[in-house]
C-alpha cells in the first residue's frame, strides 16, 4: 500500500544539547553539527510531518578514498577532456545521505510483436564466369518469415531507485548506481550522526510517477529479451502495475565541486559512497576538438589529392 | 534453525529473523517504528564515556571517537545455512552393498561379465548431503519457438501464461555429490523428515551447507526458474520440439526448508581401478555410479559389424 507523506516543512532552529548554542537547521536537512562544540545532532521531526527513511545504505568510502576515486576518474577522461581537469581544484566536498525511493511492483503487460523465424532456401541466379560467359547458378540463402505473436507477461519490478531530492537529479543518481542493497540497514538515527542527511524535497507523487516510468522502461527491456525467434520487430506493449511499494531510503553520496577553469563555474562530480562509482559531466576542450576536426579535414583533403593525382 | 518471524504482506513468503526485506518481492519486513508527535533533537552519546558518536565509514557503524566503542544498528544478517530437517536412513550399509552388487550384475552386454564377482568393495560411507526443499506458487509467463503450426521455417513462435504449484522441489546444495547424482537420488526421498538427527553409524558424514542465506536463496530461485522451464516444456508447449524458451515467474508463498538427505557413497575396485556408486539412504534400488566398459566386447562387436558389411559388399559385388 502506497501512501503519500505530507509536504516538507520550512527550516527550523534548535538548541545544541551539548553547549546550548542556537542552531539553524537548513531546509530539507535532518542533521546538523554545532559550530561551537562540534556535537553532531540528528533532528527527528514528527512522523506526521516527515516520516523517517525505512532503510539506509551506509557510507563505506571515507573522504580521502572518495577523492582518490575522483582523481582516477579525471585521469581516465580521455584526450578531448578540458586540459584544466588535470589540475582541477576541489572547492567543496560533502558526504550526503540522499533521500530516494525504492520502488517495487508487479507488472502485467499485454504485448504483441512480429517474430522473425529464419529459414533457408535455394535460389537460382545468373552471373558471369571468369571467361565472360553468362551462367546460371544456385545458392543457399537465409530468409526470414514474420509471424505475429501476442501474449501476457507478468514480472516483479524490484529495486527501482529514484531520487527524492531536488539537489541531485535522477540522471545524476543513475550515473553512480547501482547500490548493493544486500547491505541495506534499517533506519537508525545513529547512522546519520555527523553526516549531512537530506529530507525528501520532491513531492511524493512525482517520485512515484518517475519510479513507475523507470519500471515500465525496464519491462520493455525484459520483453525484448523475452521474445522468441531469430529476431523481432514492432514490439508494442501495455503495462499495468499493481501491488506497488515505495520505501524511503537514504543513499550515501559524496559530492565534489571541482573548479577546472577560473572563469567558469565549478563542475559537480558525484561518487557512490558505497561502491565508489563516479559520475559527472565532463567539460570538453573546444581547442582540442577544433584541432581534431582540422586534422581530420586535412587528412581527407590529402587522400583526395592523392587519388586525383593517380597515385 | 532459521526462525520465521512474519509473512510478507505482498507475496505471502516467510520472512526470517535477520531479513529486513522479503527475499522474493523486496517488500519491507514488518517493523514497529516509533511515532513522534514533536520535533526532537538528539545528540547520540557513547554509553561508555558520554562523548558524541559519529558514523564511521571505516567500520560501517556509529563509533565513539574517544573510547572506540561502537553502537549496534539493525542490518541484514546473512548467516550460514543449517539443516532443520533430516530424512531418516531406512537402508542399512549391508542392503546398500547388496543393491550395488545386483546393479553391477545387471550392467548389460558391454560391461565385463565378471564385474559383479571381481568388484571389491573398498568403502561404504553413509552421508547426509545438504539441499533445500521448497514449495511455491508461481504465475509463469513463457514464450518459445516450437515445431507446431510452422510455415516455411521449421519454427513458429508461441506464448502463454500459466499458474504452477511447486511442491517439495529439491535444490541441491551439496559439494560432495555431482548434480547428475543428486538428480537421480531426489525422487527416492519420501519422508517423513524430522527435526532430529539420527546417525546410522558413528562415522556418518553430515555435510554442512557451505553457503550463506543470500546465496542459498539465489540457488533456490535458479532452481525454481529451471523447474518452471521444465514444466512448461513438458506440459504446455505445442508440438514435439522447441527452442528459445523464455520464462518469467511471479513467485508467491515461497517456503524453503534446509534439509539433509541420506545416501551411501560406495567405492569398489575392479582390476586396479576405483569406481564410485551413490545409493539413496531411503531406497536401495535408486543409485547412480560408474562402471568399467568391456573394451574386448566392444572391439568384437565393431569387428563383427565390419565383417558383416564386408560380407554384404562381397556378395553384392559377386552378383
CSV table of C-alpha atoms in Angstrom, one decimal, chain B residues 9 17 22 29 71 96 131 138 149-150 155 177 213 239 248 271 296 307:
chain,number,residue,atom,x,y,z
B,9,UNK,CA,2.1,-9.0,3.2
B,17,UNK,CA,14.9,-13.4,11.5
B,22,UNK,CA,11.2,-10.0,1.6
B,29,UNK,CA,9.8,-6.7,6.6
B,71,UNK,CA,26.8,1.2,18.5
B,96,UNK,CA,23.3,-50.8,0.1
B,131,UNK,CA,19.9,-29.3,0.0
B,138,UNK,CA,4.1,-19.1,-9.4
B,149,UNK,CA,1.9,-24.8,-36.9
B,150,UNK,CA,5.0,-23.9,-38.9
B,155,UNK,CA,9.9,-22.9,-36.1
B,177,UNK,CA,27.8,-35.1,-4.9
B,213,UNK,CA,21.4,-17.5,3.3
B,239,UNK,CA,4.4,-29.6,-31.0
B,248,UNK,CA,9.3,-15.3,-16.2
B,271,UNK,CA,41.1,-54.7,-12.0
B,296,UNK,CA,37.2,-56.5,-25.6
B,307,UNK,CA,33.0,-58.2,-41.2
